[in-house]
């Protein structure tokens, strides 16, 4: 059974249980009755909170975003003005924390993503969740000097998404990269996008400044 997050309200318990069901049983296993049973709630509790399947899915998307934000901490992404070391460390730590500590949350993410392709009414909610994480990356790349921050943010997102899928459901599910391996990967990405760091600029007296990290 997937581990449930402890919520401070019945609404959070229902949404957490919906995510657990998605991770454990897939989209077909998500029903109002199943949520009541797994959460230990009286029958009808989930229907009182979310009358329709669409409402239950939207609650799951919102809760997915809340829980991912606690893991990935997009609001704490470095501004990008202090060299590349800080962004690389922050990105690697966030992704490693997600991959190693919250595999079930990755599975529910992909269940919701696939369902959004079949339900236009769910698409808006899922896309809004994505913007919450994409916009800090665009700001970070802008501050880091990217000439095309939107495109570079997309490349970062695509790299992260591919790695997460490979480790959650793909052929690397039993080979999660180490924190250092992720740091090296992000460093390579940023070097490719932003160019090789200046190794020190010559000063008028012939000395060189310290290289950017």
PDB file of C-alpha atoms in Angstrom:
ATOM      1  CA  UNK A   1       0.000   0.000   0.000  1.00  0.00           C
ATOM      2  CA  UNK A   2       1.252   3.479  -0.802  1.00  0.00           C
ATOM      3  CA  UNK A   3       2.156   5.612   2.169  1.00  0.00           C
ATOM      4  CA  UNK A   4      -0.317   8.380   2.891  1.00  0.00           C
ATOM      5  CA  UNK A   5       0.729  11.889   3.765  1.00  0.00           C
ATOM      6  CA  UNK A   6      -0.647  13.180   7.042  1.00  0.00           C
ATOM      7  CA  UNK A   7      -3.054  15.997   6.252  1.00  0.00           C
ATOM      8  CA  UNK A   8      -4.467  18.623   8.566  1.00  0.00           C
ATOM      9  CA  UNK A   9      -7.989  18.302   7.158  1.00  0.00           C
ATOM     10  CA  UNK A  10     -10.382  15.803   5.653  1.00  0.00           C
ATOM     11  CA  UNK A  11      -9.940  17.476   2.257  1.00  0.00           C
ATOM     12  CA  UNK A  12      -6.186  16.856   2.391  1.00  0.00           C
ATOM     13  CA  UNK A  13      -6.736  13.267   3.529  1.00  0.00           C
ATOM     14  CA  UNK A  14      -9.072  12.635   0.602  1.00  0.00           C
ATOM     15  CA  UNK A  15      -6.684  14.194  -1.914  1.00  0.00           C
ATOM     16  CA  UNK A  16      -3.676  12.344  -0.456  1.00  0.00           C
ATOM     17  CA  UNK A  17      -5.587   9.092  -0.618  1.00  0.00           C
ATOM     18  CA  UNK A  18      -6.549   9.764  -4.237  1.00  0.00           C
ATOM     19  CA  UNK A  19      -2.866  10.187  -5.081  1.00  0.00           C
ATOM     20  CA  UNK A  20      -2.005   6.992  -3.212  1.00  0.00           C
ATOM     21  CA  UNK A  21      -4.648   5.097  -5.185  1.00  0.00           C
ATOM     22  CA  UNK A  22      -3.336   6.471  -8.458  1.00  0.00           C
ATOM     23  CA  UNK A  23       0.177   5.329  -7.582  1.00  0.00           C
ATOM     24  CA  UNK A  24      -0.933   1.913  -6.331  1.00  0.00           C
ATOM     25  CA  UNK A  25      -3.808   0.963  -8.666  1.00  0.00           C
ATOM     26  CA  UNK A  26      -3.731   3.390 -11.583  1.00  0.00           C
ATOM     27  CA  UNK A  27      -6.507   5.583 -12.928  1.00  0.00           C
ATOM     28  CA  UNK A  28      -9.074   2.765 -12.977  1.00  0.00           C
ATOM     29  CA  UNK A  29      -8.539   2.175  -9.281  1.00  0.00           C
ATOM     30  CA  UNK A  30      -9.464   5.735  -8.351  1.00  0.00           C
ATOM     31  CA  UNK A  31     -13.104   5.796  -7.262  1.00  0.00           C
ATOM     32  CA  UNK A  32     -14.975   7.655  -4.568  1.00  0.00           C
ATOM     33  CA  UNK A  33     -15.686   4.402  -2.756  1.00  0.00           C
ATOM     34  CA  UNK A  34     -12.026   3.323  -2.911  1.00  0.00           C
ATOM     35  CA  UNK A  35     -10.923   6.644  -1.425  1.00  0.00           C
ATOM     36  CA  UNK A  36     -13.389   6.254   1.455  1.00  0.00           C
ATOM     37  CA  UNK A  37     -12.219   2.705   2.131  1.00  0.00           C
ATOM     38  CA  UNK A  38      -8.478   3.390   1.990  1.00  0.00           C
ATOM     39  CA  UNK A  39      -8.771   6.581   4.045  1.00  0.00           C
ATOM     40  CA  UNK A  40     -10.968   4.895   6.640  1.00  0.00           C
ATOM     41  CA  UNK A  41     -13.787   7.377   6.103  1.00  0.00           C
ATOM     42  CA  UNK A  42     -17.538   6.739   6.221  1.00  0.00           C
ATOM     43  CA  UNK A  43     -18.997   5.841   2.844  1.00  0.00           C
ATOM     44  CA  UNK A  44     -20.067   8.964   1.002  1.00  0.00           C
ATOM     45  CA  UNK A  45     -17.424  11.236   2.540  1.00  0.00           C
ATOM     46  CA  UNK A  46     -15.469  11.638  -0.696  1.00  0.00           C
ATOM     47  CA  UNK A  47     -18.657  12.258  -2.691  1.00  0.00           C
ATOM     48  CA  UNK A  48     -19.608  15.016  -0.267  1.00  0.00           C
ATOM     49  CA  UNK A  49     -16.235  16.675  -0.847  1.00  0.00           C
ATOM     50  CA  UNK A  50     -15.912  16.052  -4.599  1.00  0.00           C
ATOM     51  CA  UNK A  51     -19.247  15.289  -6.246  1.00  0.00           C
ATOM     52  CA  UNK A  52     -17.869  14.224  -9.612  1.00  0.00           C
ATOM     53  CA  UNK A  53     -14.834  12.328 -10.855  1.00  0.00           C
ATOM     54  CA  UNK A  54     -13.625  15.551 -12.456  1.00  0.00           C
ATOM     55  CA  UNK A  55     -13.763  17.333  -9.097  1.00  0.00           C
ATOM     56  CA  UNK A  56     -11.838  14.491  -7.475  1.00  0.00           C
ATOM     57  CA  UNK A  57      -9.171  14.614 -10.180  1.00  0.00           C
ATOM     58  CA  UNK A  58      -8.808  18.379  -9.828  1.00  0.00           C
ATOM     59  CA  UNK A  59      -8.385  17.975  -6.077  1.00  0.00           C
ATOM     60  CA  UNK A  60      -5.687  15.388  -6.762  1.00  0.00           C
ATOM     61  CA  UNK A  61      -3.890  17.751  -9.156  1.00  0.00           C
ATOM     62  CA  UNK A  62      -3.932  20.560  -6.607  1.00  0.00           C
ATOM     63  CA  UNK A  63      -2.601  18.274  -3.895  1.00  0.00           C
ATOM     64  CA  UNK A  64       0.048  16.897  -6.249  1.00  0.00           C
ATOM     65  CA  UNK A  65       1.291  20.445  -6.826  1.00  0.00           C
ATOM     66  CA  UNK A  66       1.318  21.226  -3.097  1.00  0.00           C
ATOM     67  CA  UNK A  67       3.302  18.141  -2.226  1.00  0.00           C
ATOM     68  CA  UNK A  68       5.724  18.534  -5.125  1.00  0.00           C
ATOM     69  CA  UNK A  69       6.367  22.125  -4.063  1.00  0.00           C
ATOM     70  CA  UNK A  70       7.485  20.867  -0.654  1.00  0.00           C
ATOM     71  CA  UNK A  71       9.954  18.519  -2.321  1.00  0.00           C
ATOM     72  CA  UNK A  72      11.211  20.647  -5.211  1.00  0.00           C
ATOM     73  CA  UNK A  73      10.944  24.023  -3.417  1.00  0.00           C
ATOM     74  CA  UNK A  74      10.616  26.122  -6.614  1.00  0.00           C
ATOM     75  CA  UNK A  75      10.261  29.336  -4.594  1.00  0.00           C
ATOM     76  CA  UNK A  76      13.744  28.786  -3.170  1.00  0.00           C
ATOM     77  CA  UNK A  77      15.540  28.510  -6.502  1.00  0.00           C
ATOM     78  CA  UNK A  78      18.649  30.752  -6.500  1.00  0.00           C
ATOM     79  CA  UNK A  79      18.452  34.045  -8.351  1.00  0.00           C
ATOM     80  CA  UNK A  80      21.358  33.006 -10.545  1.00  0.00           C
ATOM     81  CA  UNK A  81      23.532  36.022  -9.776  1.00  0.00           C
ATOM     82  CA  UNK A  82      26.147  34.220  -7.696  1.00  0.00           C
ATOM     83  CA  UNK A  83      27.675  31.935 -10.285  1.00  0.00           C
ATOM     84  CA  UNK A  84      26.479  28.508 -11.350  1.00  0.00           C
ATOM     85  CA  UNK A  85      27.352  26.563  -8.232  1.00  0.00           C
ATOM     86  CA  UNK A  86      24.264  27.579  -6.266  1.00  0.00           C
ATOM     87  CA  UNK A  87      21.723  26.738  -9.014  1.00  0.00           C
ATOM     88  CA  UNK A  88      23.451  23.444  -9.734  1.00  0.00           C
ATOM     89  CA  UNK A  89      23.442  22.462  -6.057  1.00  0.00           C
ATOM     90  CA  UNK A  90      19.809  23.492  -5.567  1.00  0.00           C
ATOM     91  CA  UNK A  91      18.548  21.688  -8.655  1.00  0.00           C
ATOM     92  CA  UNK A  92      20.499  18.517  -7.900  1.00  0.00           C
ATOM     93  CA  UNK A  93      19.378  18.420  -4.272  1.00  0.00           C
ATOM     94  CA  UNK A  94      15.701  18.961  -5.158  1.00  0.00           C
ATOM     95  CA  UNK A  95      15.688  16.298  -7.858  1.00  0.00           C
ATOM     96  CA  UNK A  96      17.604  13.784  -5.732  1.00  0.00           C
ATOM     97  CA  UNK A  97      15.179  14.341  -2.852  1.00  0.00           C
ATOM     98  CA  UNK A  98      12.252  13.649  -5.180  1.00  0.00           C
ATOM     99  CA  UNK A  99      13.775  10.562  -6.806  1.00  0.00           C
ATOM    100  CA  UNK A 100      14.883   8.912  -3.569  1.00  0.00           C
ATOM    101  CA  UNK A 101      12.149   9.933  -1.153  1.00  0.00           C
ATOM    102  CA  UNK A 102       8.906  10.200  -3.112  1.00  0.00           C
ATOM    103  CA  UNK A 103       8.683   7.561  -5.855  1.00  0.00           C
ATOM    104  CA  UNK A 104       4.932   7.128  -5.383  1.00  0.00           C
ATOM    105  CA  UNK A 105       4.408  10.835  -6.025  1.00  0.00           C
ATOM    106  CA  UNK A 106       6.191  10.465  -9.351  1.00  0.00           C
ATOM    107  CA  UNK A 107       3.826   7.677 -10.392  1.00  0.00           C
ATOM    108  CA  UNK A 108       0.719   9.681  -9.502  1.00  0.00           C
ATOM    109  CA  UNK A 109       2.161  12.608 -11.479  1.00  0.00           C
ATOM    110  CA  UNK A 110       2.300  10.528 -14.648  1.00  0.00           C
ATOM    111  CA  UNK A 111      -1.157   9.082 -14.119  1.00  0.00           C
ATOM    112  CA  UNK A 112      -2.538  12.630 -13.885  1.00  0.00           C
ATOM    113  CA  UNK A 113      -0.494  13.813 -16.861  1.00  0.00           C
ATOM    114  CA  UNK A 114      -1.878  11.066 -19.087  1.00  0.00           C
ATOM    115  CA  UNK A 115      -5.429  11.683 -17.905  1.00  0.00           C
ATOM    116  CA  UNK A 116      -5.046  15.389 -18.705  1.00  0.00           C
ATOM    117  CA  UNK A 117      -4.401  14.471 -22.336  1.00  0.00           C
ATOM    118  CA  UNK A 118      -7.832  12.788 -22.423  1.00  0.00           C
ATOM    119  CA  UNK A 119      -9.758  15.389 -20.408  1.00  0.00           C
ATOM    120  CA  UNK A 120      -9.531  18.932 -21.781  1.00  0.00           C
ATOM    121  CA  UNK A 121     -11.242  20.183 -18.638  1.00  0.00           C
ATOM    122  CA  UNK A 122      -8.368  18.813 -16.542  1.00  0.00           C
ATOM    123  CA  UNK A 123      -5.718  20.238 -18.859  1.00  0.00           C
ATOM    124  CA  UNK A 124      -5.975  23.784 -17.468  1.00  0.00           C
ATOM    125  CA  UNK A 125      -5.427  22.614 -13.890  1.00  0.00           C
ATOM    126  CA  UNK A 126      -2.461  20.452 -14.827  1.00  0.00           C
ATOM    127  CA  UNK A 127      -0.871  23.199 -16.939  1.00  0.00           C
ATOM    128  CA  UNK A 128      -1.239  25.683 -14.087  1.00  0.00           C
ATOM    129  CA  UNK A 129       0.635  23.222 -11.877  1.00  0.00           C
ATOM    130  CA  UNK A 130       3.417  23.096 -14.455  1.00  0.00           C
ATOM    131  CA  UNK A 131       3.759  26.882 -14.622  1.00  0.00           C
ATOM    132  CA  UNK A 132       4.300  26.974 -10.887  1.00  0.00           C
ATOM    133  CA  UNK A 133       7.566  25.101 -11.412  1.00  0.00           C
ATOM    134  CA  UNK A 134       8.535  26.405 -14.845  1.00  0.00           C
ATOM    135  CA  UNK A 135       8.467  30.132 -14.067  1.00  0.00           C
ATOM    136  CA  UNK A 136      11.177  30.017 -11.345  1.00  0.00           C
ATOM    137  CA  UNK A 137      13.445  28.181 -13.807  1.00  0.00           C
ATOM    138  CA  UNK A 138      12.890  30.861 -16.448  1.00  0.00           C
ATOM    139  CA  UNK A 139      13.736  33.552 -13.895  1.00  0.00           C
ATOM    140  CA  UNK A 140      16.845  31.641 -12.815  1.00  0.00           C
ATOM    141  CA  UNK A 141      18.073  31.240 -16.383  1.00  0.00           C
ATOM    142  CA  UNK A 142      17.395  34.911 -17.110  1.00  0.00           C
ATOM    143  CA  UNK A 143      19.423  36.001 -14.087  1.00  0.00           C
ATOM    144  CA  UNK A 144      22.201  33.589 -15.052  1.00  0.00           C
ATOM    145  CA  UNK A 145      22.609  35.378 -18.386  1.00  0.00           C
ATOM    146  CA  UNK A 146      20.762  33.056 -20.730  1.00  0.00           C
ATOM    147  CA  UNK A 147      20.103  34.585 -24.136  1.00  0.00           C
ATOM    148  CA  UNK A 148      16.997  32.376 -24.474  1.00  0.00           C
ATOM    149  CA  UNK A 149      15.713  31.690 -20.951  1.00  0.00           C
ATOM    150  CA  UNK A 150      12.369  30.218 -22.061  1.00  0.00           C
ATOM    151  CA  UNK A 151      14.028  27.690 -24.338  1.00  0.00           C
ATOM    152  CA  UNK A 152      16.711  26.852 -21.800  1.00  0.00           C
ATOM    153  CA  UNK A 153      14.102  26.403 -19.061  1.00  0.00           C
ATOM    154  CA  UNK A 154      12.266  24.007 -21.354  1.00  0.00           C
ATOM    155  CA  UNK A 155      15.480  22.033 -21.837  1.00  0.00           C
ATOM    156  CA  UNK A 156      15.973  21.838 -18.069  1.00  0.00           C
ATOM    157  CA  UNK A 157      12.393  20.698 -17.531  1.00  0.00           C
ATOM    158  CA  UNK A 158      12.660  18.114 -20.309  1.00  0.00           C
ATOM    159  CA  UNK A 159      15.906  16.729 -18.878  1.00  0.00           C
ATOM    160  CA  UNK A 160      14.413  16.490 -15.398  1.00  0.00           C
ATOM    161  CA  UNK A 161      11.172  14.952 -16.654  1.00  0.00           C
ATOM    162  CA  UNK A 162      13.038  12.361 -18.677  1.00  0.00           C
ATOM    163  CA  UNK A 163      15.210  11.413 -15.730  1.00  0.00           C
ATOM    164  CA  UNK A 164      12.241  11.229 -13.376  1.00  0.00           C
ATOM    165  CA  UNK A 165      10.293   8.986 -15.734  1.00  0.00           C
ATOM    166  CA  UNK A 166      13.278   6.717 -16.304  1.00  0.00           C
ATOM    167  CA  UNK A 167      13.809   6.323 -12.569  1.00  0.00           C
ATOM    168  CA  UNK A 168      10.124   6.000 -11.652  1.00  0.00           C
ATOM    169  CA  UNK A 169       8.804   3.761 -14.430  1.00  0.00           C
ATOM    170  CA  UNK A 170      11.552   3.222 -16.972  1.00  0.00           C
ATOM    171  CA  UNK A 171      14.639   1.070 -17.294  1.00  0.00           C
ATOM    172  CA  UNK A 172      16.537   2.982 -14.577  1.00  0.00           C
ATOM    173  CA  UNK A 173      13.936   2.386 -11.858  1.00  0.00           C
ATOM    174  CA  UNK A 174      16.537   0.549  -9.772  1.00  0.00           C
ATOM    175  CA  UNK A 175      19.453   2.858 -10.610  1.00  0.00           C
ATOM    176  CA  UNK A 176      18.645   6.273  -9.189  1.00  0.00           C
ATOM    177  CA  UNK A 177      21.598   8.647  -9.756  1.00  0.00           C
ATOM    178  CA  UNK A 178      23.552   9.852  -6.766  1.00  0.00           C
ATOM    179  CA  UNK A 179      23.457  13.469  -5.677  1.00  0.00           C
ATOM    180  CA  UNK A 180      26.922  13.993  -7.135  1.00  0.00           C
ATOM    181  CA  UNK A 181      25.908  12.446 -10.461  1.00  0.00           C
ATOM    182  CA  UNK A 182      22.939  14.804 -10.663  1.00  0.00           C
ATOM    183  CA  UNK A 183      25.158  17.748  -9.804  1.00  0.00           C
ATOM    184  CA  UNK A 184      27.514  16.807 -12.639  1.00  0.00           C
ATOM    185  CA  UNK A 185      24.578  16.465 -15.011  1.00  0.00           C
ATOM    186  CA  UNK A 186      23.134  19.868 -14.175  1.00  0.00           C
ATOM    187  CA  UNK A 187      26.599  21.407 -14.441  1.00  0.00           C
ATOM    188  CA  UNK A 188      26.996  19.994 -17.940  1.00  0.00           C
ATOM    189  CA  UNK A 189      23.572  21.277 -18.939  1.00  0.00           C
ATOM    190  CA  UNK A 190      24.262  24.800 -17.727  1.00  0.00           C
ATOM    191  CA  UNK A 191      27.673  24.886 -19.365  1.00  0.00           C
ATOM    192  CA  UNK A 192      26.103  23.838 -22.641  1.00  0.00           C
ATOM    193  CA  UNK A 193      23.397  26.471 -22.393  1.00  0.00           C
ATOM    194  CA  UNK A 194      25.383  29.374 -21.004  1.00  0.00           C
ATOM    195  CA  UNK A 195      28.849  28.649 -22.365  1.00  0.00           C
ATOM    196  CA  UNK A 196      32.091  27.802 -20.606  1.00  0.00           C
ATOM    197  CA  UNK A 197      32.632  30.030 -17.554  1.00  0.00           C
ATOM    198  CA  UNK A 198      35.193  32.786 -17.910  1.00  0.00           C
ATOM    199  CA  UNK A 199      38.441  31.409 -16.457  1.00  0.00           C
ATOM    200  CA  UNK A 200      39.464  34.779 -15.160  1.00  0.00           C
ATOM    201  CA  UNK A 201      39.688  38.150 -16.852  1.00  0.00           C
ATOM    202  CA  UNK A 202      43.002  39.952 -17.140  1.00  0.00           C
ATOM    203  CA  UNK A 203      43.238  43.072 -15.005  1.00  0.00           C
ATOM    204  CA  UNK A 204      45.281  46.133 -16.010  1.00  0.00           C
ATOM    205  CA  UNK A 205      48.174  44.973 -13.799  1.00  0.00           C
ATOM    206  CA  UNK A 206      48.301  41.595 -15.504  1.00  0.00           C
ATOM    207  CA  UNK A 207      46.635  39.584 -12.719  1.00  0.00           C
ATOM    208  CA  UNK A 208      43.473  37.611 -13.361  1.00  0.00           C
ATOM    209  CA  UNK A 209      40.192  37.671 -11.505  1.00  0.00           C
ATOM    210  CA  UNK A 210      38.840  34.560  -9.827  1.00  0.00           C
ATOM    211  CA  UNK A 211      36.914  32.325 -12.209  1.00  0.00           C
ATOM    212  CA  UNK A 212      33.165  32.083 -11.952  1.00  0.00           C
ATOM    213  CA  UNK A 213      31.886  28.842 -10.447  1.00  0.00           C
TER     214      UNK A 213
END
